């Protein structure tokens, strides 16, 4: 249920968003591949070399030991909090983020948003690349932009992993300020207040606003 990519129904990379893994350390599960094209995909990805090395004590390539150490620490934190608690925290932060951005008049990209992140359209006339650059330069808030046809149109805010209530609230405050600086008629504090009510249990946080 938490697959990020599936190739021919055989290859599954588990999403780092779901398990709060750092980049390049997500688990990978693979079944035997049949057919020339599938075998070529395995060869190109390096999976065949890793598969051949399973019988021995070593890996086919030198692993990034710092990433393995970071992954071990991350798993320790997950075990300490409990995976169900991690997911519950992510759900709460997701509801708060969605309520916060929609309170600012922004439309959600997805009709059924996942709890891994919130994606929202920026107002017409605002280039998301300029918006995101100012967010980072002014406030040190790093959000992701859109890809493909959504490039320059949306921003994405993650809320799984080592993220807490203040991270979401401070990101919303920065979003409000940058929108005002870019000429949008935003009432400062609107998004933060709406998200705070969700975090305080005063609102459910259910929204259905989609462009």
PDB file of C-alpha atoms in Angstrom:
ATOM      1  CA  UNK A   1       0.000   0.000   0.000  1.00  0.00           C
ATOM      2  CA  UNK A   2       2.988   2.285   0.242  1.00  0.00           C
ATOM      3  CA  UNK A   3       4.654   1.647  -3.130  1.00  0.00           C
ATOM      4  CA  UNK A   4       6.311   4.559  -4.849  1.00  0.00           C
ATOM      5  CA  UNK A   5       7.052   2.872  -8.159  1.00  0.00           C
ATOM      6  CA  UNK A   6       6.081  -0.365  -9.853  1.00  0.00           C
ATOM      7  CA  UNK A   7       7.741  -1.667 -13.016  1.00  0.00           C
ATOM      8  CA  UNK A   8       5.824  -4.384 -14.884  1.00  0.00           C
ATOM      9  CA  UNK A   9       4.225  -5.362 -11.574  1.00  0.00           C
ATOM     10  CA  UNK A  10       7.586  -6.706 -10.426  1.00  0.00           C
ATOM     11  CA  UNK A  11       9.542  -3.900  -8.839  1.00  0.00           C
ATOM     12  CA  UNK A  12       8.467  -1.897  -5.792  1.00  0.00           C
ATOM     13  CA  UNK A  13      10.344   0.974  -4.155  1.00  0.00           C
ATOM     14  CA  UNK A  14       8.782   1.912  -0.852  1.00  0.00           C
ATOM     15  CA  UNK A  15       8.119   5.606  -0.472  1.00  0.00           C
ATOM     16  CA  UNK A  16      10.527   7.591   1.664  1.00  0.00           C
ATOM     17  CA  UNK A  17       7.639   9.921   2.535  1.00  0.00           C
ATOM     18  CA  UNK A  18       5.785   7.103   4.256  1.00  0.00           C
ATOM     19  CA  UNK A  19       8.700   5.841   6.329  1.00  0.00           C
ATOM     20  CA  UNK A  20      10.537   9.185   6.744  1.00  0.00           C
ATOM     21  CA  UNK A  21      13.651   7.666   5.180  1.00  0.00           C
ATOM     22  CA  UNK A  22      16.442   9.892   3.977  1.00  0.00           C
ATOM     23  CA  UNK A  23      17.112   9.956   0.205  1.00  0.00           C
ATOM     24  CA  UNK A  24      18.715   6.860  -1.355  1.00  0.00           C
ATOM     25  CA  UNK A  25      17.929   4.560   1.596  1.00  0.00           C
ATOM     26  CA  UNK A  26      14.428   3.352   0.746  1.00  0.00           C
ATOM     27  CA  UNK A  27      13.931  -0.442   0.807  1.00  0.00           C
ATOM     28  CA  UNK A  28      13.548  -2.188  -2.522  1.00  0.00           C
ATOM     29  CA  UNK A  29      11.706  -5.431  -3.194  1.00  0.00           C
ATOM     30  CA  UNK A  30      12.094  -7.236  -6.509  1.00  0.00           C
ATOM     31  CA  UNK A  31      10.839 -10.492  -7.991  1.00  0.00           C
ATOM     32  CA  UNK A  32      12.650 -12.423 -10.742  1.00  0.00           C
ATOM     33  CA  UNK A  33      12.237 -10.663 -14.062  1.00  0.00           C
ATOM     34  CA  UNK A  34      11.497 -12.427 -17.333  1.00  0.00           C
ATOM     35  CA  UNK A  35      11.933 -11.170 -20.876  1.00  0.00           C
ATOM     36  CA  UNK A  36      14.737  -9.263 -22.533  1.00  0.00           C
ATOM     37  CA  UNK A  37      13.367  -5.790 -21.785  1.00  0.00           C
ATOM     38  CA  UNK A  38      12.817  -6.570 -18.121  1.00  0.00           C
ATOM     39  CA  UNK A  39      16.254  -8.091 -17.777  1.00  0.00           C
ATOM     40  CA  UNK A  40      17.747  -5.034 -19.462  1.00  0.00           C
ATOM     41  CA  UNK A  41      16.003  -2.803 -16.925  1.00  0.00           C
ATOM     42  CA  UNK A  42      17.497  -4.858 -14.106  1.00  0.00           C
ATOM     43  CA  UNK A  43      20.962  -4.626 -15.659  1.00  0.00           C
ATOM     44  CA  UNK A  44      20.672  -0.855 -16.099  1.00  0.00           C
ATOM     45  CA  UNK A  45      19.561  -0.318 -12.495  1.00  0.00           C
ATOM     46  CA  UNK A  46      22.359  -2.445 -11.039  1.00  0.00           C
ATOM     47  CA  UNK A  47      19.912  -4.888  -9.477  1.00  0.00           C
ATOM     48  CA  UNK A  48      21.521  -7.866 -11.186  1.00  0.00           C
ATOM     49  CA  UNK A  49      24.873  -7.113  -9.561  1.00  0.00           C
ATOM     50  CA  UNK A  50      23.231  -6.796  -6.160  1.00  0.00           C
ATOM     51  CA  UNK A  51      21.267  -9.998  -6.701  1.00  0.00           C
ATOM     52  CA  UNK A  52      24.458 -11.881  -7.536  1.00  0.00           C
ATOM     53  CA  UNK A  53      26.179 -10.569  -4.405  1.00  0.00           C
ATOM     54  CA  UNK A  54      23.495 -11.845  -2.020  1.00  0.00           C
ATOM     55  CA  UNK A  55      25.265 -15.174  -1.626  1.00  0.00           C
ATOM     56  CA  UNK A  56      28.458 -13.488  -0.413  1.00  0.00           C
ATOM     57  CA  UNK A  57      29.469 -11.245   2.478  1.00  0.00           C
ATOM     58  CA  UNK A  58      30.026  -8.088   0.435  1.00  0.00           C
ATOM     59  CA  UNK A  59      28.136  -5.633  -1.758  1.00  0.00           C
ATOM     60  CA  UNK A  60      28.927  -5.148  -5.471  1.00  0.00           C
ATOM     61  CA  UNK A  61      29.695  -1.466  -4.919  1.00  0.00           C
ATOM     62  CA  UNK A  62      31.044   0.500  -1.979  1.00  0.00           C
ATOM     63  CA  UNK A  63      28.010   1.542   0.089  1.00  0.00           C
ATOM     64  CA  UNK A  64      27.597   5.037   1.478  1.00  0.00           C
ATOM     65  CA  UNK A  65      28.248   4.186   5.128  1.00  0.00           C
ATOM     66  CA  UNK A  66      27.039   7.580   6.308  1.00  0.00           C
ATOM     67  CA  UNK A  67      23.626   6.899   4.746  1.00  0.00           C
ATOM     68  CA  UNK A  68      23.458   3.463   6.370  1.00  0.00           C
ATOM     69  CA  UNK A  69      24.306   5.006   9.762  1.00  0.00           C
ATOM     70  CA  UNK A  70      21.677   7.695   9.232  1.00  0.00           C
ATOM     71  CA  UNK A  71      19.117   5.062   8.255  1.00  0.00           C
ATOM     72  CA  UNK A  72      19.878   3.087  11.435  1.00  0.00           C
ATOM     73  CA  UNK A  73      19.338   6.213  13.535  1.00  0.00           C
ATOM     74  CA  UNK A  74      16.131   6.998  11.683  1.00  0.00           C
ATOM     75  CA  UNK A  75      14.796   3.493  12.305  1.00  0.00           C
ATOM     76  CA  UNK A  76      15.700   3.871  15.976  1.00  0.00           C
ATOM     77  CA  UNK A  77      13.584   7.027  16.147  1.00  0.00           C
ATOM     78  CA  UNK A  78      10.684   5.298  14.369  1.00  0.00           C
ATOM     79  CA  UNK A  79      10.815   2.370  16.795  1.00  0.00           C
ATOM     80  CA  UNK A  80      10.959   4.776  19.713  1.00  0.00           C
ATOM     81  CA  UNK A  81       7.880   6.704  18.601  1.00  0.00           C
ATOM     82  CA  UNK A  82       6.053   3.733  17.097  1.00  0.00           C
ATOM     83  CA  UNK A  83       5.120   3.552  13.430  1.00  0.00           C
ATOM     84  CA  UNK A  84       1.396   3.995  14.143  1.00  0.00           C
ATOM     85  CA  UNK A  85       2.200   7.162  16.097  1.00  0.00           C
ATOM     86  CA  UNK A  86       4.334   8.410  13.199  1.00  0.00           C
ATOM     87  CA  UNK A  87       1.415   7.929  10.823  1.00  0.00           C
ATOM     88  CA  UNK A  88      -1.038   9.550  13.260  1.00  0.00           C
ATOM     89  CA  UNK A  89       1.230  12.579  13.617  1.00  0.00           C
ATOM     90  CA  UNK A  90       1.478  12.812   9.841  1.00  0.00           C
ATOM     91  CA  UNK A  91      -2.317  12.678   9.480  1.00  0.00           C
ATOM     92  CA  UNK A  92      -2.791  15.489  12.005  1.00  0.00           C
ATOM     93  CA  UNK A  93      -0.144  17.690  10.385  1.00  0.00           C
ATOM     94  CA  UNK A  94      -1.628  16.975   6.957  1.00  0.00           C
ATOM     95  CA  UNK A  95      -5.080  18.108   8.062  1.00  0.00           C
ATOM     96  CA  UNK A  96      -3.615  21.260   9.607  1.00  0.00           C
ATOM     97  CA  UNK A  97      -1.593  22.053   6.463  1.00  0.00           C
ATOM     98  CA  UNK A  98      -4.571  21.542   4.156  1.00  0.00           C
ATOM     99  CA  UNK A  99      -6.832  23.733   6.273  1.00  0.00           C
ATOM    100  CA  UNK A 100      -4.108  26.364   6.491  1.00  0.00           C
ATOM    101  CA  UNK A 101      -3.467  26.693   2.768  1.00  0.00           C
ATOM    102  CA  UNK A 102      -7.157  26.604   1.839  1.00  0.00           C
ATOM    103  CA  UNK A 103      -7.863  29.314   4.425  1.00  0.00           C
ATOM    104  CA  UNK A 104      -5.542  31.483   2.341  1.00  0.00           C
ATOM    105  CA  UNK A 105      -7.748  30.904  -0.693  1.00  0.00           C
ATOM    106  CA  UNK A 106      -5.399  28.418  -2.349  1.00  0.00           C
ATOM    107  CA  UNK A 107      -6.730  25.363  -4.159  1.00  0.00           C
ATOM    108  CA  UNK A 108      -5.458  21.871  -3.444  1.00  0.00           C
ATOM    109  CA  UNK A 109      -4.058  19.911  -6.379  1.00  0.00           C
ATOM    110  CA  UNK A 110      -5.474  16.532  -5.346  1.00  0.00           C
ATOM    111  CA  UNK A 111      -9.138  15.693  -4.818  1.00  0.00           C
ATOM    112  CA  UNK A 112      -8.080  13.058  -2.269  1.00  0.00           C
ATOM    113  CA  UNK A 113      -4.802  14.360  -0.805  1.00  0.00           C
ATOM    114  CA  UNK A 114      -2.406  11.887   0.765  1.00  0.00           C
ATOM    115  CA  UNK A 115      -1.068  12.508   4.243  1.00  0.00           C
ATOM    116  CA  UNK A 116       2.514  12.505   2.973  1.00  0.00           C
ATOM    117  CA  UNK A 117       2.371  16.039   1.610  1.00  0.00           C
ATOM    118  CA  UNK A 118       0.096  18.924   0.681  1.00  0.00           C
ATOM    119  CA  UNK A 119       0.229  20.319  -2.851  1.00  0.00           C
ATOM    120  CA  UNK A 120      -1.535  23.589  -3.658  1.00  0.00           C
ATOM    121  CA  UNK A 121      -1.868  25.915  -6.623  1.00  0.00           C
ATOM    122  CA  UNK A 122      -0.488  29.423  -6.303  1.00  0.00           C
ATOM    123  CA  UNK A 123      -2.645  32.369  -7.414  1.00  0.00           C
ATOM    124  CA  UNK A 124      -2.613  33.213 -11.100  1.00  0.00           C
ATOM    125  CA  UNK A 125       0.270  35.462 -12.010  1.00  0.00           C
ATOM    126  CA  UNK A 126       2.671  34.120  -9.380  1.00  0.00           C
ATOM    127  CA  UNK A 127       5.533  31.966 -10.628  1.00  0.00           C
ATOM    128  CA  UNK A 128       6.085  29.202  -8.081  1.00  0.00           C
ATOM    129  CA  UNK A 129       9.841  29.305  -8.728  1.00  0.00           C
ATOM    130  CA  UNK A 130      10.004  32.950  -7.633  1.00  0.00           C
ATOM    131  CA  UNK A 131       7.717  32.223  -4.693  1.00  0.00           C
ATOM    132  CA  UNK A 132       9.779  29.240  -3.500  1.00  0.00           C
ATOM    133  CA  UNK A 133      13.075  31.085  -3.946  1.00  0.00           C
ATOM    134  CA  UNK A 134      11.842  33.962  -1.808  1.00  0.00           C
ATOM    135  CA  UNK A 135      10.530  31.569   0.837  1.00  0.00           C
ATOM    136  CA  UNK A 136      13.959  30.022   1.174  1.00  0.00           C
ATOM    137  CA  UNK A 137      15.985  33.238   0.997  1.00  0.00           C
ATOM    138  CA  UNK A 138      13.778  35.248   3.357  1.00  0.00           C
ATOM    139  CA  UNK A 139      12.797  32.642   5.914  1.00  0.00           C
ATOM    140  CA  UNK A 140      14.877  29.526   5.324  1.00  0.00           C
ATOM    141  CA  UNK A 141      11.728  27.562   4.480  1.00  0.00           C
ATOM    142  CA  UNK A 142      12.398  24.963   1.796  1.00  0.00           C
ATOM    143  CA  UNK A 143       9.332  23.672  -0.043  1.00  0.00           C
ATOM    144  CA  UNK A 144       9.180  21.702  -3.280  1.00  0.00           C
ATOM    145  CA  UNK A 145       7.716  22.907  -6.546  1.00  0.00           C
ATOM    146  CA  UNK A 146       5.769  21.142  -9.258  1.00  0.00           C
ATOM    147  CA  UNK A 147       7.126  18.940 -12.022  1.00  0.00           C
ATOM    148  CA  UNK A 148       6.177  18.538 -15.650  1.00  0.00           C
ATOM    149  CA  UNK A 149       2.986  20.463 -16.496  1.00  0.00           C
ATOM    150  CA  UNK A 150       2.726  21.685 -12.880  1.00  0.00           C
ATOM    151  CA  UNK A 151       6.163  23.311 -12.874  1.00  0.00           C
ATOM    152  CA  UNK A 152       5.890  26.950 -11.827  1.00  0.00           C
ATOM    153  CA  UNK A 153       2.268  26.528 -10.723  1.00  0.00           C
ATOM    154  CA  UNK A 154       2.255  24.724  -7.371  1.00  0.00           C
ATOM    155  CA  UNK A 155       4.176  24.175  -4.157  1.00  0.00           C
ATOM    156  CA  UNK A 156       4.425  20.988  -2.103  1.00  0.00           C
ATOM    157  CA  UNK A 157       4.720  20.843   1.683  1.00  0.00           C
ATOM    158  CA  UNK A 158       5.737  17.546   3.325  1.00  0.00           C
ATOM    159  CA  UNK A 159       4.525  16.613   6.780  1.00  0.00           C
ATOM    160  CA  UNK A 160       5.850  13.110   7.428  1.00  0.00           C
ATOM    161  CA  UNK A 161       9.242  12.489   8.987  1.00  0.00           C
ATOM    162  CA  UNK A 162      10.965  14.666  11.561  1.00  0.00           C
ATOM    163  CA  UNK A 163       8.355  17.418  11.277  1.00  0.00           C
ATOM    164  CA  UNK A 164       6.224  18.814  14.074  1.00  0.00           C
ATOM    165  CA  UNK A 165       3.457  21.355  14.632  1.00  0.00           C
ATOM    166  CA  UNK A 166       5.776  24.361  14.705  1.00  0.00           C
ATOM    167  CA  UNK A 167       7.299  23.364  11.363  1.00  0.00           C
ATOM    168  CA  UNK A 168       3.857  23.450   9.728  1.00  0.00           C
ATOM    169  CA  UNK A 169       2.826  26.687  11.443  1.00  0.00           C
ATOM    170  CA  UNK A 170       6.071  28.477  10.632  1.00  0.00           C
ATOM    171  CA  UNK A 171       5.867  27.346   6.994  1.00  0.00           C
ATOM    172  CA  UNK A 172       2.312  28.691   6.760  1.00  0.00           C
ATOM    173  CA  UNK A 173       3.381  31.997   8.338  1.00  0.00           C
ATOM    174  CA  UNK A 174       6.196  32.309   5.792  1.00  0.00           C
ATOM    175  CA  UNK A 175       3.812  31.455   2.939  1.00  0.00           C
ATOM    176  CA  UNK A 176       1.451  34.205   4.087  1.00  0.00           C
ATOM    177  CA  UNK A 177       4.212  36.816   4.268  1.00  0.00           C
ATOM    178  CA  UNK A 178       5.630  35.967   0.847  1.00  0.00           C
ATOM    179  CA  UNK A 179       2.173  36.046  -0.722  1.00  0.00           C
ATOM    180  CA  UNK A 180       1.671  39.534   0.737  1.00  0.00           C
ATOM    181  CA  UNK A 181       5.094  40.619  -0.544  1.00  0.00           C
ATOM    182  CA  UNK A 182       4.072  39.402  -3.995  1.00  0.00           C
ATOM    183  CA  UNK A 183       0.962  41.546  -3.909  1.00  0.00           C
ATOM    184  CA  UNK A 184      -1.699  39.044  -2.862  1.00  0.00           C
ATOM    185  CA  UNK A 185      -4.596  40.250  -0.659  1.00  0.00           C
ATOM    186  CA  UNK A 186      -3.870  37.843   2.192  1.00  0.00           C
ATOM    187  CA  UNK A 187      -4.960  38.599   5.759  1.00  0.00           C
ATOM    188  CA  UNK A 188      -1.877  37.735   7.787  1.00  0.00           C
ATOM    189  CA  UNK A 189      -2.477  35.034  10.356  1.00  0.00           C
ATOM    190  CA  UNK A 190      -5.436  33.483   8.550  1.00  0.00           C
ATOM    191  CA  UNK A 191      -3.714  30.251   7.549  1.00  0.00           C
ATOM    192  CA  UNK A 192      -1.785  29.932  10.798  1.00  0.00           C
ATOM    193  CA  UNK A 193      -4.926  30.446  12.873  1.00  0.00           C
ATOM    194  CA  UNK A 194      -6.907  27.883  10.868  1.00  0.00           C
ATOM    195  CA  UNK A 195      -4.140  25.287  11.163  1.00  0.00           C
ATOM    196  CA  UNK A 196      -3.721  26.017  14.884  1.00  0.00           C
ATOM    197  CA  UNK A 197      -7.386  25.255  15.511  1.00  0.00           C
ATOM    198  CA  UNK A 198      -6.933  21.839  13.899  1.00  0.00           C
ATOM    199  CA  UNK A 199      -3.830  21.130  15.966  1.00  0.00           C
ATOM    200  CA  UNK A 200      -5.685  22.190  19.118  1.00  0.00           C
ATOM    201  CA  UNK A 201      -8.561  19.845  18.307  1.00  0.00           C
ATOM    202  CA  UNK A 202     -11.048  22.653  17.745  1.00  0.00           C
ATOM    203  CA  UNK A 203     -11.685  21.696  14.100  1.00  0.00           C
ATOM    204  CA  UNK A 204     -11.651  18.385  12.224  1.00  0.00           C
ATOM    205  CA  UNK A 205      -9.498  19.679   9.423  1.00  0.00           C
ATOM    206  CA  UNK A 206     -11.575  18.091   6.675  1.00  0.00           C
ATOM    207  CA  UNK A 207     -11.443  20.154   3.483  1.00  0.00           C
ATOM    208  CA  UNK A 208     -12.590  19.521  -0.066  1.00  0.00           C
ATOM    209  CA  UNK A 209     -11.198  22.437  -2.021  1.00  0.00           C
ATOM    210  CA  UNK A 210      -9.711  21.512  -5.383  1.00  0.00           C
ATOM    211  CA  UNK A 211      -9.077  23.550  -8.498  1.00  0.00           C
TER     212      UNK A 211
END
